[in-house]
Amino acid sequence: MALYVQKYGGTSVGSVERIQAVAEKVKGFRQQGHDVVVVVSAMSGETNRLIALAQDMQTQPDPREMDALVSTGEQVTIALLCMALKKIGVDARSYTGAQVRVLTDKYHTKARIQDIETERVRTDLDQGRVVVVAGFQGVDTDGNITTLGRGGSDTTGVALAAALKADECQIYTDVDGVYTTDPRVVEGARRLEKITFEEMLEMASLGSKVLQIRAVEFAGKYKVPLRVLSSFKDGPGTLITIEDDEAVEKPVISGIAFNRDEAKLTVMGVPDIPGVASRILGPISRANIEVDMIVQNIAADHTTDFTFTVHRNDYDKAQGVLQQVVKELGARESVGNNKIAKVSIVGVGMRSHAGVASKMFDALAAENINIQMISTSEIKVSVVIAEKYLELAVRALHSAFDLDASDTVSE
Ligand code: ASP
Ligand code: MG
């Protein structure tokens, strides 16, 4: 007998019929003797609808009232799910974040969980009930309703699983797991049996949208085994867990992630003197622009070209900032390109394998794809390339690292 925290996302509770299907699923787990705590999102589209209503009322909606409003989406689904459960003979009780007491800080619309009281949940579980908790919401020490940011129900699920020391946190969604890459780009992409928290974090930060990044961080920190599964199709999903030292044959690369939302800026002919990087990036960060990759190299004439990438939405703003920077530094000029994309290979196996980066570069060279920037971490190599080669690059890398479905014997 295990204790599962199961989170069902918006599409999984998107209609009366789907909520009934979730109830049946939960009943199945109860019949096997497991304890179940369910966390639900709002019905799909509901949170967007509420946000639009708020914006009709006030261009910059009051954050406290915004939270009071958007938290209602989840309150609807907890009650409906409990009704569906009771109808099929499963005792259940719904709780809002405030009722459980999911205590958060005071940052409306992006609050962070500080503590979760588990007494009420435990008491219900002991009495044989299923407990259904509203995701995405909490309460601050003054009793104000808070919300955790878009996609925050994942974090509620993980945090509850950590607080209850659940055996597993299961995230039910509309895909049946985490894939080696986006199946819309590579037909042979396949579901991963297992992936580490670190890898999942890289994949999520690089654009794989299966899980909220904060939820993965939380799960990693508290070592909550996390499983992504489909609520529509049976199957084992993907287990996200700590690195397993026993696995003898670890894949070098677990997945290929990519991101189209980048733009590149270069300040050319910068004097090669101390303080230059901070004089370029200082004004950028003061303009609230986040920088991703940075490359600098020195030329024979003792000047340097300084290149960095930003989110594509910040491209124009960053160009404006750099015009001023060029003047102040006595640099030659600044140039930019927003038709770029970032492609990354991710895998904990690269820690113990040499030559992973060069294999990546070989595969790209074989397709005649020019690499504009490179950055590496312990478990990731990222390159910036022209956006028009993105699909080609992802496919080439997927097969170069033997990730295609037909390449494997297992699964
Ligand atoms: N309903 C919220 C949202 O759409 C929270 C969630 O679904 O995780 O962001
Ligand atoms: Mg979601």
Coordinates of C-alpha atoms and ligand atoms in Angstrom, one line a residue:
M1 CA 0.0 0.0 0.0
A2 CA 1.3 3.3 -1.0
L3 CA 0.5 7.0 -0.6
Y4 CA 0.2 8.8 -3.9
V5 CA -0.3 12.4 -4.6
Q6 CA -1.8 12.7 -8.0
K7 CA -2.1 15.9 -9.9
Y8 CA -4.5 16.3 -12.8
G9 CA -4.0 19.2 -15.1
G10 CA -6.5 21.4 -16.9
T11 CA -7.2 19.2 -19.9
S12 CA -7.6 16.1 -17.6
V13 CA -10.4 17.9 -15.8
G14 CA -11.6 19.9 -18.8
S15 CA -15.2 18.6 -18.9
V16 CA -17.8 16.8 -16.7
E17 CA -16.9 13.6 -18.5
R18 CA -13.2 14.0 -18.0
I19 CA -13.7 14.7 -14.3
Q20 CA -15.8 11.5 -14.1
A21 CA -12.9 9.7 -15.8
V22 CA -10.5 11.0 -13.2
A23 CA -12.8 9.8 -10.5
E24 CA -12.8 6.3 -12.0
K25 CA -9.1 6.4 -12.1
V26 CA -8.8 7.4 -8.5
K27 CA -11.3 4.8 -7.5
G28 CA -9.1 2.2 -9.2
F29 CA -6.1 3.2 -7.0
R30 CA -8.3 3.1 -3.8
Q31 CA -9.5 -0.4 -4.8
Q32 CA -5.9 -1.5 -4.9
G33 CA -5.6 -0.3 -1.3
H34 CA -3.6 2.8 -1.9
D35 CA -4.1 6.2 -0.2
V36 CA -4.7 9.0 -2.7
V37 CA -4.4 12.8 -2.4
V38 CA -5.5 14.5 -5.5
V39 CA -4.4 18.0 -6.6
V40 CA -6.4 19.5 -9.5
S41 CA -6.0 22.5 -11.8
A42 CA -8.8 24.6 -13.1
M43 CA -10.7 23.3 -16.1
S44 CA -8.7 24.0 -19.2
G45 CA -9.1 27.6 -20.4
E46 CA -10.6 28.7 -17.2
T47 CA -7.6 30.5 -15.7
N48 CA -7.2 32.4 -19.0
R49 CA -10.8 33.3 -19.0
L50 CA -10.6 34.7 -15.5
I51 CA -7.5 36.7 -16.3
A52 CA -9.2 38.2 -19.3
L53 CA -12.2 39.2 -17.2
A54 CA -9.8 40.9 -14.7
Q55 CA -8.2 42.8 -17.5
D56 CA -11.5 44.0 -18.8
M57 CA -12.1 45.5 -15.4
Q58 CA -8.7 47.1 -14.7
T59 CA -5.8 47.4 -17.1
Q60 CA -3.3 46.5 -14.3
P61 CA -5.5 44.3 -12.1
D62 CA -5.0 44.6 -8.4
P63 CA -2.8 41.7 -7.5
R64 CA -4.7 40.7 -4.3
E65 CA -8.0 40.7 -6.1
M66 CA -6.4 38.9 -9.0
D67 CA -5.5 36.0 -6.7
A68 CA -9.0 36.0 -5.2
L69 CA -10.4 35.7 -8.7
V70 CA -8.1 33.2 -10.4
S71 CA -8.1 30.9 -7.4
T72 CA -11.8 30.2 -8.0
G73 CA -11.0 28.0 -11.1
E74 CA -9.5 25.3 -8.9
Q75 CA -12.2 25.6 -6.3
V76 CA -14.7 24.6 -8.9
T77 CA -12.8 21.4 -9.9
I78 CA -12.1 20.2 -6.4
A79 CA -15.8 20.3 -5.6
L80 CA -16.9 18.7 -8.8
L81 CA -14.3 15.9 -8.5
C82 CA -15.5 15.1 -5.0
M83 CA -19.1 14.9 -6.2
A84 CA -18.0 12.6 -9.0
L85 CA -16.1 10.4 -6.5
K86 CA -19.0 10.2 -4.0
K87 CA -21.4 9.3 -6.9
I88 CA -19.3 6.2 -7.5
G89 CA -19.0 5.3 -3.9
V90 CA -15.7 6.8 -3.0
D91 CA -15.6 9.0 0.1
A92 CA -13.8 12.2 -0.6
R93 CA -13.3 15.7 0.7
S94 CA -12.3 18.9 -1.0
Y95 CA -10.0 21.6 0.4
T96 CA -8.9 24.9 -0.9
G97 CA -5.2 25.9 -0.3
A98 CA -6.2 28.0 2.6
Q99 CA -8.3 25.2 4.2
V100 CA -5.4 22.7 4.1
R101 CA -3.2 25.5 5.0
V102 CA -0.7 25.8 2.2
L103 CA 1.1 28.7 3.7
T104 CA 2.9 31.0 1.2
D105 CA 4.8 34.3 1.2
K106 CA 2.9 37.5 0.4
Y107 CA 3.9 37.9 -3.3
H108 CA 0.5 37.9 -5.0
T109 CA 0.3 36.0 -8.4
K110 CA 3.8 34.5 -7.8
A111 CA 3.8 33.4 -4.2
R112 CA 6.1 30.7 -2.9
I113 CA 5.1 27.9 -0.6
Q114 CA 6.7 28.1 2.8
D115 CA 4.9 25.4 4.7
I116 CA 2.1 22.9 4.4
E117 CA 0.0 21.7 7.3
T118 CA -0.8 18.0 6.9
E119 CA -3.1 17.3 9.9
R120 CA -6.4 17.6 8.1
V121 CA -5.2 15.6 5.2
R122 CA -3.8 12.9 7.4
T123 CA -7.0 12.6 9.4
D124 CA -9.1 12.2 6.3
L125 CA -6.7 9.6 4.9
D126 CA -6.8 7.7 8.1
Q127 CA -10.6 7.6 7.8
G128 CA -10.4 6.1 4.4
R129 CA -11.1 9.3 2.4
V130 CA -9.6 10.6 -0.8
V131 CA -8.5 14.1 -0.2
V132 CA -8.8 16.6 -3.1
V133 CA -6.8 19.8 -2.9
A134 CA -7.0 22.9 -5.1
G135 CA -3.7 23.4 -6.9
F136 CA -2.0 26.7 -7.6
Q137 CA -3.2 28.5 -4.4
G138 CA -2.3 29.1 -0.9
V139 CA -2.7 31.7 1.9
D140 CA -0.3 34.1 3.5
T141 CA 0.1 34.7 7.2
D142 CA -2.6 37.5 7.1
G143 CA -5.1 35.1 5.5
N144 CA -4.9 36.6 2.0
I145 CA -5.4 34.2 -0.8
T146 CA -2.3 33.8 -3.0
T147 CA -1.5 32.0 -6.2
L148 CA 1.8 30.3 -7.3
G149 CA 2.2 31.5 -10.9
R150 CA 1.0 29.9 -14.1
G151 CA 1.3 26.1 -14.0
G152 CA 1.6 26.3 -10.2
S153 CA -0.6 23.2 -9.6
D154 CA 2.4 21.1 -10.4
T155 CA 4.2 22.8 -7.5
T156 CA 1.3 22.2 -5.1
G157 CA 1.4 18.5 -6.0
V158 CA 5.1 18.2 -5.4
A159 CA 5.0 20.2 -2.2
L160 CA 2.1 18.2 -0.8
A161 CA 3.9 15.0 -1.7
A162 CA 7.0 16.2 0.1
A163 CA 5.1 17.3 3.2
L164 CA 3.2 14.0 3.4
K165 CA 6.3 12.0 2.5
A166 CA 4.3 10.3 -0.3
D167 CA 5.7 7.4 -2.2
E168 CA 5.3 9.1 -5.5
C169 CA 3.9 12.3 -6.9
Q170 CA 2.1 11.5 -10.2
I171 CA 1.5 14.3 -12.6
Y172 CA -1.3 13.3 -15.0
T173 CA -1.3 15.3 -18.2
D174 CA -2.1 15.1 -21.9
V175 CA 1.2 13.6 -22.9
D176 CA 2.3 10.1 -21.8
G177 CA 5.7 11.1 -20.5
V178 CA 8.9 13.0 -21.1
Y179 CA 10.2 12.5 -24.6
T180 CA 13.8 12.4 -26.0
T181 CA 12.7 15.5 -27.9
D182 CA 9.5 17.1 -29.3
P183 CA 7.7 14.3 -31.3
R184 CA 6.3 17.0 -33.6
V185 CA 9.8 17.7 -34.8
V186 CA 11.3 14.2 -34.7
E187 CA 8.9 11.4 -35.5
G188 CA 11.1 8.8 -33.9
A189 CA 11.2 10.6 -30.5
R190 CA 10.5 8.2 -27.8
R191 CA 9.3 8.3 -24.2
L192 CA 12.0 8.1 -21.6
E193 CA 11.5 5.5 -18.9
K194 CA 13.5 7.5 -16.4
I195 CA 15.2 10.9 -16.3
T196 CA 17.1 12.6 -13.4
F197 CA 15.8 15.8 -11.7
E198 CA 18.9 17.7 -13.1
E199 CA 18.2 16.6 -16.7
M200 CA 14.5 17.4 -16.4
L201 CA 15.4 20.8 -15.0
E202 CA 17.6 21.5 -18.1
M203 CA 14.9 20.1 -20.4
A204 CA 12.3 22.3 -18.8
S205 CA 14.4 25.4 -18.8
L206 CA 15.2 24.8 -22.4
G207 CA 11.6 24.8 -23.5
S208 CA 10.1 21.4 -22.8
K209 CA 6.9 22.4 -21.2
V210 CA 5.8 19.2 -19.5
L211 CA 6.3 20.4 -16.0
Q212 CA 6.6 23.7 -14.2
I213 CA 10.3 24.4 -13.5
R214 CA 9.7 25.2 -9.9
A215 CA 8.0 21.9 -9.4
V216 CA 11.0 20.0 -10.7
E217 CA 13.3 22.1 -8.5
F218 CA 11.1 21.4 -5.5
A219 CA 11.0 17.7 -6.2
G220 CA 14.8 17.5 -6.6
K221 CA 15.4 19.4 -3.4
Y222 CA 13.1 17.1 -1.4
K223 CA 13.8 14.0 -3.4
V224 CA 10.2 13.4 -4.2
P225 CA 9.9 10.7 -6.9
L226 CA 7.9 12.3 -9.7
R227 CA 6.1 10.6 -12.5
V228 CA 4.6 12.2 -15.6
L229 CA 1.8 10.1 -17.1
S230 CA -1.1 10.5 -19.4
S231 CA -4.6 10.7 -17.9
F232 CA -6.0 9.4 -21.2
K233 CA -3.8 6.5 -21.9
D234 CA -2.5 3.8 -19.6
G235 CA 1.2 3.4 -19.3
P236 CA 4.1 3.8 -17.0
G237 CA 5.0 7.4 -18.0
T238 CA 8.4 8.8 -17.2
L239 CA 9.9 8.6 -13.7
I240 CA 11.9 11.7 -12.6
T241 CA 14.3 10.7 -9.9
I242 CA 17.7 10.9 -8.4
E243 CA 20.7 9.7 -10.4
D244 CA 20.9 5.9 -10.2
D245 CA 24.5 4.8 -9.6
E246 CA 23.7 1.2 -10.2
A247 CA 22.7 1.7 -13.8
V248 CA 25.7 0.4 -15.6
E249 CA 24.8 1.4 -19.1
K250 CA 23.7 5.0 -18.7
P251 CA 22.7 6.8 -22.0
V252 CA 25.2 9.6 -22.6
I253 CA 22.4 11.8 -23.9
S254 CA 18.9 11.7 -22.6
G255 CA 17.3 14.3 -24.7
I256 CA 17.6 17.1 -27.2
A257 CA 16.0 20.4 -26.1
F258 CA 15.5 23.5 -28.2
N259 CA 14.3 27.0 -27.9
R260 CA 13.3 29.4 -30.6
D261 CA 12.7 32.4 -28.4
E262 CA 16.2 33.7 -28.5
A263 CA 18.0 36.7 -30.1
K264 CA 21.7 37.4 -30.2
L265 CA 23.5 40.8 -29.8
T266 CA 27.1 41.6 -30.3
V267 CA 29.1 44.7 -29.3
M268 CA 32.1 44.8 -31.7
G269 CA 35.5 46.4 -31.2
V270 CA 35.2 46.8 -27.4
P271 CA 38.5 47.9 -25.8
D272 CA 40.0 45.0 -23.9
I273 CA 40.2 46.4 -20.5
P274 CA 38.8 45.4 -17.0
G275 CA 35.2 46.2 -16.3
V276 CA 33.9 46.0 -19.9
A277 CA 31.6 43.0 -19.3
S278 CA 29.9 44.7 -16.4
R279 CA 29.6 48.0 -18.3
I280 CA 27.8 46.1 -21.1
L281 CA 25.6 43.8 -19.1
G282 CA 25.0 46.2 -16.2
P283 CA 22.7 48.5 -18.2
I284 CA 21.1 45.4 -19.8
S285 CA 20.2 43.9 -16.4
R286 CA 19.0 47.4 -15.1
A287 CA 16.6 47.4 -18.1
N288 CA 15.3 44.1 -16.6
I289 CA 16.5 42.0 -19.5
E290 CA 17.6 38.5 -18.7
V291 CA 20.8 37.3 -20.4
D292 CA 21.3 33.7 -21.3
M293 CA 24.5 32.8 -23.1
I294 CA 27.6 35.0 -23.1
V295 CA 30.7 34.7 -25.3
Q296 CA 33.7 37.0 -25.4
N297 CA 37.0 36.6 -27.2
I298 CA 39.9 38.9 -27.8
A299 CA 41.2 39.8 -31.2
A300 CA 44.8 40.5 -32.3
D301 CA 44.2 44.3 -32.1
H302 CA 43.4 44.1 -28.4
T303 CA 39.7 44.7 -28.8
T304 CA 37.1 42.2 -28.1
D305 CA 33.7 41.2 -29.5
F306 CA 31.2 40.6 -26.8
T307 CA 28.1 38.5 -27.7
F308 CA 25.2 37.5 -25.6
T309 CA 21.6 36.2 -26.1
V310 CA 18.4 37.4 -24.7
H311 CA 14.7 36.4 -25.0
R312 CA 13.4 37.5 -28.4
N313 CA 10.8 39.7 -26.9
D314 CA 13.6 41.8 -25.3
Y315 CA 15.6 42.1 -28.5
D316 CA 14.5 45.7 -29.5
K317 CA 14.9 46.9 -26.0
A318 CA 18.4 45.4 -25.7
Q319 CA 19.4 47.0 -29.0
G320 CA 18.3 50.4 -27.7
V321 CA 20.4 49.9 -24.5
L322 CA 23.5 48.9 -26.5
Q323 CA 23.4 52.0 -28.7
Q324 CA 24.2 54.0 -25.6
V325 CA 26.8 51.4 -24.4
V326 CA 28.7 51.6 -27.7
K327 CA 29.1 55.3 -27.3
E328 CA 30.2 55.2 -23.7
L329 CA 32.7 52.4 -24.2
G330 CA 34.1 53.8 -27.5
A331 CA 33.3 50.4 -29.1
R332 CA 32.9 50.1 -32.9
E333 CA 29.3 49.1 -33.2
S334 CA 26.6 46.8 -32.1
V335 CA 24.9 44.2 -34.3
G336 CA 22.2 41.7 -33.6
N337 CA 20.2 38.8 -35.0
N338 CA 16.8 37.6 -33.9
K339 CA 16.5 34.7 -36.3
I340 CA 18.5 32.3 -34.2
A341 CA 17.6 29.2 -32.1
K342 CA 19.3 27.3 -29.4
V343 CA 19.7 23.5 -29.5
S344 CA 21.0 21.6 -26.5
I345 CA 21.9 18.0 -25.8
V346 CA 21.2 17.0 -22.2
G347 CA 22.5 14.1 -20.3
V348 CA 24.1 13.2 -16.9
G349 CA 26.0 10.5 -18.8
M350 CA 28.3 13.1 -20.4
R351 CA 30.0 13.6 -17.1
S352 CA 31.8 10.4 -17.6
H353 CA 32.2 10.4 -21.4
A354 CA 34.7 12.4 -23.4
G355 CA 34.0 13.6 -26.9
V356 CA 30.3 14.3 -26.5
A357 CA 30.6 17.9 -27.7
S358 CA 32.7 17.0 -30.7
K359 CA 30.2 14.4 -31.7
M360 CA 27.6 17.0 -31.5
F361 CA 29.6 19.4 -33.7
D362 CA 30.4 16.6 -36.2
A363 CA 26.7 15.9 -36.6
L364 CA 26.0 19.5 -37.2
A365 CA 28.9 19.9 -39.6
A366 CA 27.7 16.9 -41.6
E367 CA 24.5 18.8 -42.2
N368 CA 26.4 22.0 -43.1
I369 CA 24.9 23.8 -40.1
N370 CA 27.0 26.7 -38.9
I371 CA 27.5 27.1 -35.1
Q372 CA 27.3 30.7 -33.9
M373 CA 27.8 30.2 -30.2
I374 CA 28.5 27.4 -27.8
S375 CA 28.0 27.0 -24.1
T376 CA 28.4 24.0 -21.9
S377 CA 27.6 22.9 -18.4
E378 CA 28.3 19.6 -16.7
I379 CA 25.3 17.9 -18.2
K380 CA 24.5 20.0 -21.2
V381 CA 26.0 21.4 -24.4
S382 CA 24.1 24.2 -26.2
V383 CA 24.7 25.8 -29.5
V384 CA 23.1 28.8 -31.2
I385 CA 22.4 28.3 -34.9
A386 CA 20.3 30.0 -37.6
E387 CA 16.6 29.4 -36.8
K388 CA 15.9 28.0 -40.3
Y389 CA 18.1 25.0 -39.5
L390 CA 16.5 24.2 -36.2
E391 CA 14.5 21.1 -37.2
L392 CA 17.3 19.7 -39.3
A393 CA 19.7 20.1 -36.3
V394 CA 17.4 18.5 -33.9
R395 CA 16.8 15.5 -36.2
A396 CA 20.5 15.1 -36.9
L397 CA 21.4 15.1 -33.2
H398 CA 18.6 12.8 -32.3
S399 CA 19.9 10.2 -34.6
A400 CA 23.6 10.9 -34.0
F401 CA 23.1 10.1 -30.3
D402 CA 21.0 7.0 -31.1
L403 CA 17.9 8.3 -29.6
D404 CA 15.5 7.3 -32.4
A405 CA 13.0 4.7 -31.4
S406 CA 14.2 2.2 -33.9
D407 CA 17.8 2.4 -32.5
T408 CA 16.9 0.9 -29.1
V409 CA 16.3 -2.7 -28.2
S410 CA 14.5 -2.1 -24.9
E411 CA 11.1 -0.5 -24.7
Ligands
ASP1 N1 -4.8 26.9 -13.4 C1 -3.5 27.4 -13.3 C2 -2.9 27.8 -14.6 O1 -3.5 27.7 -15.6 C3 -2.6 26.5 -12.5 C4 -2.3 25.2 -13.3 O2 -3.0 24.8 -14.1 O3 -1.3 24.6 -12.9 O4 -1.8 28.3 -14.7
MG2 MG -0.6 23.0 -16.1

